[in-house]
Amino acid sequence: HLNLEYLNSYPTADTPVSFDKEGNIISIFKDEAWDFSHYCLNPYNTGIISFKNIFKKTNKNLLHKIIHEYKIIAYGLIYYNTNSSKQPSIETIINANLGYIRKIFLLCIDSNSTLSNISENRLLVKKLFYYLSNVDLDTYNKIALMLKRLSSISTIYTHNNFSLSNDQFIELEKIKRNLVRIPPIQHLVIPTNIYLKLSVFLDTKINDFTIHLDKILDVVNKISD
């Protein structure tokens, strides 16, 4: 139902964002929350993207800019082609992708800056690389993927440019080589035949103990006397 004119430009305040099954507009860009409940298959997922109180307190001017950037990125992840092998579902975007984008924005707040023109922001890039140097490999891969999608989105959002430079992407790869993948936890699996023998052995010993229990108790009582 989306108007194609918005797929090659910035969304405006009144740009439709989500629709119900009949094609009626539920959310527009300027809303404090976008309702994608009709797009979600999981009944436990509310399908709501809320932009209220999602970032820690900072000065109002910076917070306003960051929320706007967060919105246009969310909109871009949903509706623009980010050159990924598989376009993520709304549920994935809400539950995972936007969470990693939010981590990047928290670094922006710590740097007292927006995400725009990140490649020229030495302090922000330094904080980002330091953060990625201290996470596990899986987290690194997910955030690195988000950075590549931000680069793709930047072909539309030419006034913001959320992309790292080529040299900075090369530095990212160097960080990756120093990270160690945490091996999955493997639970001990006992083969069925060994488990059966162990069970029979334990039953036998418990029966033997039960048979001699009275004699053992007599001996204990005599010693106590």
PDB file of C-alpha atoms in Angstrom:
ATOM      1  CA  HIS A   1       0.000   0.000   0.000  1.00  0.00           C
ATOM      2  CA  LEU A   2       3.006   2.306   0.303  1.00  0.00           C
ATOM      3  CA  ASN A   3       3.139   5.234  -2.107  1.00  0.00           C
ATOM      4  CA  LEU A   4       6.120   4.622  -4.397  1.00  0.00           C
ATOM      5  CA  GLU A   5       7.164   8.276  -4.267  1.00  0.00           C
ATOM      6  CA  TYR A   6       8.445   7.718  -0.721  1.00  0.00           C
ATOM      7  CA  LEU A   7      10.729   4.834  -1.712  1.00  0.00           C
ATOM      8  CA  ASN A   8      13.285   7.146  -3.301  1.00  0.00           C
ATOM      9  CA  SER A   9      13.289  10.028  -0.859  1.00  0.00           C
ATOM     10  CA  TYR A  10      12.980  11.002   2.791  1.00  0.00           C
ATOM     11  CA  PRO A  11       9.629  10.272   4.441  1.00  0.00           C
ATOM     12  CA  THR A  12       7.686  13.351   5.494  1.00  0.00           C
ATOM     13  CA  ALA A  13       5.797  13.857   8.746  1.00  0.00           C
ATOM     14  CA  ASP A  14       2.589  12.543   7.192  1.00  0.00           C
ATOM     15  CA  THR A  15       4.129   9.655   5.242  1.00  0.00           C
ATOM     16  CA  PRO A  16       2.067   6.486   5.837  1.00  0.00           C
ATOM     17  CA  VAL A  17       4.087   3.851   7.674  1.00  0.00           C
ATOM     18  CA  SER A  18       1.758   0.955   8.459  1.00  0.00           C
ATOM     19  CA  PHE A  19      -1.647  -0.264   7.316  1.00  0.00           C
ATOM     20  CA  ASP A  20      -4.351  -2.672   8.405  1.00  0.00           C
ATOM     21  CA  LYS A  21      -5.531  -5.625   6.320  1.00  0.00           C
ATOM     22  CA  GLU A  22      -7.993  -3.430   4.431  1.00  0.00           C
ATOM     23  CA  GLY A  23      -5.296  -0.960   3.455  1.00  0.00           C
ATOM     24  CA  ASN A  24      -6.277   1.743   5.941  1.00  0.00           C
ATOM     25  CA  ILE A  25      -3.430   3.802   7.395  1.00  0.00           C
ATOM     26  CA  ILE A  26      -2.670   2.934  11.013  1.00  0.00           C
ATOM     27  CA  SER A  27       0.555   4.861  11.590  1.00  0.00           C
ATOM     28  CA  ILE A  28       2.247   7.843   9.990  1.00  0.00           C
ATOM     29  CA  PHE A  29       5.870   8.885  10.263  1.00  0.00           C
ATOM     30  CA  LYS A  30       5.423  11.586  12.929  1.00  0.00           C
ATOM     31  CA  ASP A  31       3.644   9.257  15.390  1.00  0.00           C
ATOM     32  CA  GLU A  32       5.407   8.379  18.657  1.00  0.00           C
ATOM     33  CA  ALA A  33       4.687   4.716  17.988  1.00  0.00           C
ATOM     34  CA  TRP A  34       4.228   2.718  14.797  1.00  0.00           C
ATOM     35  CA  ASP A  35       1.731  -0.126  14.838  1.00  0.00           C
ATOM     36  CA  PHE A  36       2.728  -3.184  12.813  1.00  0.00           C
ATOM     37  CA  SER A  37       0.514  -5.624  14.712  1.00  0.00           C
ATOM     38  CA  HIS A  38      -1.188  -6.686  11.463  1.00  0.00           C
ATOM     39  CA  TYR A  39       2.192  -7.665  10.012  1.00  0.00           C
ATOM     40  CA  CYS A  40       3.254 -10.045  12.806  1.00  0.00           C
ATOM     41  CA  LEU A  41       2.580 -13.767  12.824  1.00  0.00           C
ATOM     42  CA  ASN A  42       3.727 -14.309  16.407  1.00  0.00           C
ATOM     43  CA  PRO A  43       0.781 -13.618  18.766  1.00  0.00           C
ATOM     44  CA  TYR A  44       3.235 -12.703  21.554  1.00  0.00           C
ATOM     45  CA  ASN A  45       4.771  -9.911  19.478  1.00  0.00           C
ATOM     46  CA  THR A  46       2.879  -6.643  19.847  1.00  0.00           C
ATOM     47  CA  GLY A  47       4.294  -5.329  16.581  1.00  0.00           C
ATOM     48  CA  ILE A  48       4.782  -1.867  18.081  1.00  0.00           C
ATOM     49  CA  ILE A  49       7.836   0.317  17.446  1.00  0.00           C
ATOM     50  CA  SER A  50       7.840   2.993  20.147  1.00  0.00           C
ATOM     51  CA  PHE A  51      10.032   6.056  19.925  1.00  0.00           C
ATOM     52  CA  LYS A  52       9.148   7.421  23.349  1.00  0.00           C
ATOM     53  CA  ASN A  53      11.668   7.124  26.198  1.00  0.00           C
ATOM     54  CA  ILE A  54      13.913   4.769  24.197  1.00  0.00           C
ATOM     55  CA  PHE A  55      17.106   6.761  24.828  1.00  0.00           C
ATOM     56  CA  LYS A  56      18.657   7.977  28.038  1.00  0.00           C
ATOM     57  CA  LYS A  57      18.268  11.627  28.892  1.00  0.00           C
ATOM     58  CA  THR A  58      20.387  14.115  27.006  1.00  0.00           C
ATOM     59  CA  ASN A  59      19.840  17.665  25.805  1.00  0.00           C
ATOM     60  CA  LYS A  60      16.517  18.098  23.995  1.00  0.00           C
ATOM     61  CA  ASN A  61      17.998  19.319  20.739  1.00  0.00           C
ATOM     62  CA  LEU A  62      20.313  16.309  20.391  1.00  0.00           C
ATOM     63  CA  LEU A  63      17.598  13.879  21.497  1.00  0.00           C
ATOM     64  CA  HIS A  64      15.178  15.292  18.897  1.00  0.00           C
ATOM     65  CA  LYS A  65      17.758  14.798  16.117  1.00  0.00           C
ATOM     66  CA  ILE A  66      18.641  11.278  17.265  1.00  0.00           C
ATOM     67  CA  ILE A  67      15.005  10.162  17.417  1.00  0.00           C
ATOM     68  CA  HIS A  68      14.460  11.546  13.919  1.00  0.00           C
ATOM     69  CA  GLU A  69      17.486   9.630  12.632  1.00  0.00           C
ATOM     70  CA  TYR A  70      16.323   6.493  14.441  1.00  0.00           C
ATOM     71  CA  LYS A  71      12.929   6.885  12.740  1.00  0.00           C
ATOM     72  CA  ILE A  72      14.251   7.302   9.230  1.00  0.00           C
ATOM     73  CA  ILE A  73      16.561   4.317   9.758  1.00  0.00           C
ATOM     74  CA  ALA A  74      13.655   2.191  11.028  1.00  0.00           C
ATOM     75  CA  TYR A  75      11.622   3.279   8.028  1.00  0.00           C
ATOM     76  CA  GLY A  76      14.557   2.478   5.736  1.00  0.00           C
ATOM     77  CA  LEU A  77      15.058  -1.002   7.210  1.00  0.00           C
ATOM     78  CA  ILE A  78      11.391  -1.755   6.616  1.00  0.00           C
ATOM     79  CA  TYR A  79      10.854  -0.335   3.150  1.00  0.00           C
ATOM     80  CA  TYR A  80      14.204   0.099   1.389  1.00  0.00           C
ATOM     81  CA  ASN A  81      16.297  -2.557  -0.294  1.00  0.00           C
ATOM     82  CA  THR A  82      19.421  -2.827   1.900  1.00  0.00           C
ATOM     83  CA  ASN A  83      21.155  -5.273  -0.471  1.00  0.00           C
ATOM     84  CA  SER A  84      20.830  -8.125   2.009  1.00  0.00           C
ATOM     85  CA  SER A  85      20.363 -11.691   0.799  1.00  0.00           C
ATOM     86  CA  LYS A  86      17.034 -11.864   2.614  1.00  0.00           C
ATOM     87  CA  GLN A  87      14.790  -8.990   3.551  1.00  0.00           C
ATOM     88  CA  PRO A  88      14.087  -9.305   7.308  1.00  0.00           C
ATOM     89  CA  SER A  89      10.540  -9.600   8.599  1.00  0.00           C
ATOM     90  CA  ILE A  90       8.882  -6.863  10.622  1.00  0.00           C
ATOM     91  CA  GLU A  91       9.290  -9.035  13.727  1.00  0.00           C
ATOM     92  CA  THR A  92      13.047  -9.383  13.144  1.00  0.00           C
ATOM     93  CA  ILE A  93      13.392  -5.653  12.574  1.00  0.00           C
ATOM     94  CA  ILE A  94      11.500  -4.810  15.774  1.00  0.00           C
ATOM     95  CA  ASN A  95      13.073  -7.444  18.033  1.00  0.00           C
ATOM     96  CA  ALA A  96      16.641  -7.556  16.744  1.00  0.00           C
ATOM     97  CA  ASN A  97      17.730  -5.060  14.114  1.00  0.00           C
ATOM     98  CA  LEU A  98      16.484  -1.934  15.852  1.00  0.00           C
ATOM     99  CA  GLY A  99      18.036  -3.135  19.105  1.00  0.00           C
ATOM    100  CA  TYR A 100      21.493  -3.131  17.518  1.00  0.00           C
ATOM    101  CA  ILE A 101      20.831   0.233  15.879  1.00  0.00           C
ATOM    102  CA  ARG A 102      19.870   1.559  19.310  1.00  0.00           C
ATOM    103  CA  LYS A 103      23.247   0.424  20.704  1.00  0.00           C
ATOM    104  CA  ILE A 104      24.957   2.522  18.051  1.00  0.00           C
ATOM    105  CA  PHE A 105      22.806   5.526  18.958  1.00  0.00           C
ATOM    106  CA  LEU A 106      23.714   5.150  22.632  1.00  0.00           C
ATOM    107  CA  LEU A 107      27.332   5.566  21.567  1.00  0.00           C
ATOM    108  CA  CYS A 108      26.238   8.706  19.719  1.00  0.00           C
ATOM    109  CA  ILE A 109      24.752  10.113  22.936  1.00  0.00           C
ATOM    110  CA  ASP A 110      27.972   9.306  24.788  1.00  0.00           C
ATOM    111  CA  SER A 111      29.814  11.206  22.054  1.00  0.00           C
ATOM    112  CA  ASN A 112      27.319  14.088  22.218  1.00  0.00           C
ATOM    113  CA  SER A 113      26.662  13.757  18.501  1.00  0.00           C
ATOM    114  CA  THR A 114      24.208  12.420  15.956  1.00  0.00           C
ATOM    115  CA  LEU A 115      24.891   9.477  13.653  1.00  0.00           C
ATOM    116  CA  SER A 116      24.996  11.640  10.527  1.00  0.00           C
ATOM    117  CA  ASN A 117      28.383  11.774   8.817  1.00  0.00           C
ATOM    118  CA  ILE A 118      29.707   9.121  11.177  1.00  0.00           C
ATOM    119  CA  SER A 119      32.778   8.494   9.012  1.00  0.00           C
ATOM    120  CA  GLU A 120      34.022  12.024   9.819  1.00  0.00           C
ATOM    121  CA  ASN A 121      33.287  11.759  13.547  1.00  0.00           C
ATOM    122  CA  ARG A 122      36.583  10.460  14.952  1.00  0.00           C
ATOM    123  CA  LEU A 123      35.351  10.260  18.553  1.00  0.00           C
ATOM    124  CA  LEU A 124      32.230   8.288  17.649  1.00  0.00           C
ATOM    125  CA  VAL A 125      34.151   5.909  15.374  1.00  0.00           C
ATOM    126  CA  LYS A 126      36.721   5.369  18.122  1.00  0.00           C
ATOM    127  CA  LYS A 127      33.968   4.520  20.657  1.00  0.00           C
ATOM    128  CA  LEU A 128      32.263   2.235  18.147  1.00  0.00           C
ATOM    129  CA  PHE A 129      35.454   0.322  17.340  1.00  0.00           C
ATOM    130  CA  TYR A 130      36.332   0.028  21.038  1.00  0.00           C
ATOM    131  CA  TYR A 131      32.862  -1.349  21.779  1.00  0.00           C
ATOM    132  CA  LEU A 132      33.098  -3.882  18.930  1.00  0.00           C
ATOM    133  CA  SER A 133      36.551  -4.952  20.124  1.00  0.00           C
ATOM    134  CA  ASN A 134      35.026  -6.091  23.422  1.00  0.00           C
ATOM    135  CA  VAL A 135      31.967  -8.056  22.323  1.00  0.00           C
ATOM    136  CA  ASP A 136      31.637 -11.697  21.292  1.00  0.00           C
ATOM    137  CA  LEU A 137      31.865 -12.606  17.624  1.00  0.00           C
ATOM    138  CA  ASP A 138      28.126 -13.154  17.171  1.00  0.00           C
ATOM    139  CA  THR A 139      27.306  -9.688  18.498  1.00  0.00           C
ATOM    140  CA  TYR A 140      30.039  -8.212  16.325  1.00  0.00           C
ATOM    141  CA  ASN A 141      28.613  -9.888  13.210  1.00  0.00           C
ATOM    142  CA  LYS A 142      25.103  -8.590  13.873  1.00  0.00           C
ATOM    143  CA  ILE A 143      26.226  -5.013  14.464  1.00  0.00           C
ATOM    144  CA  ALA A 144      28.598  -5.140  11.485  1.00  0.00           C
ATOM    145  CA  LEU A 145      25.649  -6.263   9.350  1.00  0.00           C
ATOM    146  CA  MET A 146      23.636  -3.295  10.621  1.00  0.00           C
ATOM    147  CA  LEU A 147      26.482  -0.957   9.681  1.00  0.00           C
ATOM    148  CA  LYS A 148      26.457  -2.356   6.146  1.00  0.00           C
ATOM    149  CA  ARG A 149      22.695  -1.859   5.923  1.00  0.00           C
ATOM    150  CA  LEU A 150      23.124   1.706   7.147  1.00  0.00           C
ATOM    151  CA  SER A 151      25.586   2.160   4.310  1.00  0.00           C
ATOM    152  CA  SER A 152      22.956   0.960   1.832  1.00  0.00           C
ATOM    153  CA  ILE A 153      20.287   3.193   3.337  1.00  0.00           C
ATOM    154  CA  SER A 154      22.642   6.148   2.962  1.00  0.00           C
ATOM    155  CA  THR A 155      22.220   5.956  -0.805  1.00  0.00           C
ATOM    156  CA  ILE A 156      18.692   7.271  -0.156  1.00  0.00           C
ATOM    157  CA  TYR A 157      19.410   9.500   2.838  1.00  0.00           C
ATOM    158  CA  THR A 158      22.055  11.580   1.114  1.00  0.00           C
ATOM    159  CA  HIS A 159      21.776  14.472   3.585  1.00  0.00           C
ATOM    160  CA  ASN A 160      22.681  12.260   6.542  1.00  0.00           C
ATOM    161  CA  ASN A 161      25.177   9.633   5.350  1.00  0.00           C
ATOM    162  CA  PHE A 162      25.189   6.916   7.987  1.00  0.00           C
ATOM    163  CA  SER A 163      27.970   4.984   6.250  1.00  0.00           C
ATOM    164  CA  LEU A 164      31.497   4.292   7.388  1.00  0.00           C
ATOM    165  CA  SER A 165      34.287   4.884   4.884  1.00  0.00           C
ATOM    166  CA  ASN A 166      35.964   2.041   2.977  1.00  0.00           C
ATOM    167  CA  ASP A 167      39.057   2.340   5.188  1.00  0.00           C
ATOM    168  CA  GLN A 168      36.894   2.124   8.308  1.00  0.00           C
ATOM    169  CA  PHE A 169      35.178  -1.020   7.026  1.00  0.00           C
ATOM    170  CA  ILE A 170      38.651  -2.503   6.519  1.00  0.00           C
ATOM    171  CA  GLU A 171      39.448  -1.643  10.146  1.00  0.00           C
ATOM    172  CA  LEU A 172      36.253  -3.451  11.153  1.00  0.00           C
ATOM    173  CA  GLU A 173      37.517  -6.617   9.500  1.00  0.00           C
ATOM    174  CA  LYS A 174      40.766  -6.333  11.460  1.00  0.00           C
ATOM    175  CA  ILE A 175      38.757  -6.127  14.692  1.00  0.00           C
ATOM    176  CA  LYS A 176      36.828  -9.241  13.690  1.00  0.00           C
ATOM    177  CA  ARG A 177      40.003 -11.286  13.245  1.00  0.00           C
ATOM    178  CA  ASN A 178      40.928 -10.627  16.882  1.00  0.00           C
ATOM    179  CA  LEU A 179      37.597 -11.822  18.263  1.00  0.00           C
ATOM    180  CA  VAL A 180      37.067 -15.375  19.447  1.00  0.00           C
ATOM    181  CA  ARG A 181      33.839 -17.220  18.825  1.00  0.00           C
ATOM    182  CA  ILE A 182      32.339 -18.513  22.075  1.00  0.00           C
ATOM    183  CA  PRO A 183      31.707 -22.246  21.572  1.00  0.00           C
ATOM    184  CA  PRO A 184      28.138 -23.396  22.191  1.00  0.00           C
ATOM    185  CA  ILE A 185      27.480 -25.159  25.480  1.00  0.00           C
ATOM    186  CA  GLN A 186      27.369 -28.891  24.861  1.00  0.00           C
ATOM    187  CA  HIS A 187      25.459 -31.029  27.305  1.00  0.00           C
ATOM    188  CA  LEU A 188      26.794 -34.472  28.166  1.00  0.00           C
ATOM    189  CA  VAL A 189      24.854 -37.158  26.320  1.00  0.00           C
ATOM    190  CA  ILE A 190      24.969 -40.684  27.771  1.00  0.00           C
ATOM    191  CA  PRO A 191      24.457 -43.475  25.183  1.00  0.00           C
ATOM    192  CA  THR A 192      21.295 -45.516  25.797  1.00  0.00           C
ATOM    193  CA  ASN A 193      23.083 -48.832  26.412  1.00  0.00           C
ATOM    194  CA  ILE A 194      25.434 -47.301  28.984  1.00  0.00           C
ATOM    195  CA  TYR A 195      22.541 -45.498  30.663  1.00  0.00           C
ATOM    196  CA  LEU A 196      20.628 -48.796  30.907  1.00  0.00           C
ATOM    197  CA  LYS A 197      23.607 -50.618  32.468  1.00  0.00           C
ATOM    198  CA  LEU A 198      24.108 -47.775  34.931  1.00  0.00           C
ATOM    199  CA  SER A 199      20.437 -47.878  35.907  1.00  0.00           C
ATOM    200  CA  VAL A 200      20.526 -51.668  36.462  1.00  0.00           C
ATOM    201  CA  PHE A 201      23.741 -51.363  38.498  1.00  0.00           C
ATOM    202  CA  LEU A 202      22.236 -48.672  40.753  1.00  0.00           C
ATOM    203  CA  ASP A 203      19.026 -50.683  41.262  1.00  0.00           C
ATOM    204  CA  THR A 204      21.070 -53.739  42.280  1.00  0.00           C
ATOM    205  CA  LYS A 205      23.123 -51.793  44.800  1.00  0.00           C
ATOM    206  CA  ILE A 206      20.065 -50.142  46.292  1.00  0.00           C
ATOM    207  CA  ASN A 207      18.347 -53.549  46.683  1.00  0.00           C
ATOM    208  CA  ASP A 208      21.460 -54.995  48.356  1.00  0.00           C
ATOM    209  CA  PHE A 209      21.534 -52.050  50.747  1.00  0.00           C
ATOM    210  CA  THR A 210      17.859 -52.484  51.541  1.00  0.00           C
ATOM    211  CA  ILE A 211      18.327 -56.194  52.296  1.00  0.00           C
ATOM    212  CA  HIS A 212      21.123 -55.518  54.791  1.00  0.00           C
ATOM    213  CA  LEU A 213      19.636 -52.337  56.216  1.00  0.00           C
ATOM    214  CA  ASP A 214      18.253 -53.972  59.358  1.00  0.00           C
ATOM    215  CA  LYS A 215      21.608 -55.559  60.196  1.00  0.00           C
ATOM    216  CA  ILE A 216      23.376 -52.250  59.636  1.00  0.00           C
ATOM    217  CA  LEU A 217      20.923 -50.493  61.957  1.00  0.00           C
ATOM    218  CA  ASP A 218      21.471 -53.160  64.660  1.00  0.00           C
ATOM    219  CA  VAL A 219      25.223 -52.631  64.511  1.00  0.00           C
ATOM    220  CA  VAL A 220      24.777 -48.855  64.709  1.00  0.00           C
ATOM    221  CA  ASN A 221      22.442 -49.150  67.704  1.00  0.00           C
ATOM    222  CA  LYS A 222      24.876 -51.424  69.586  1.00  0.00           C
ATOM    223  CA  ILE A 223      27.727 -49.016  68.996  1.00  0.00           C
ATOM    224  CA  SER A 224      25.539 -46.162  70.241  1.00  0.00           C
ATOM    225  CA  ASP A 225      24.722 -48.087  73.419  1.00  0.00           C
TER     226      ASP A 225
END
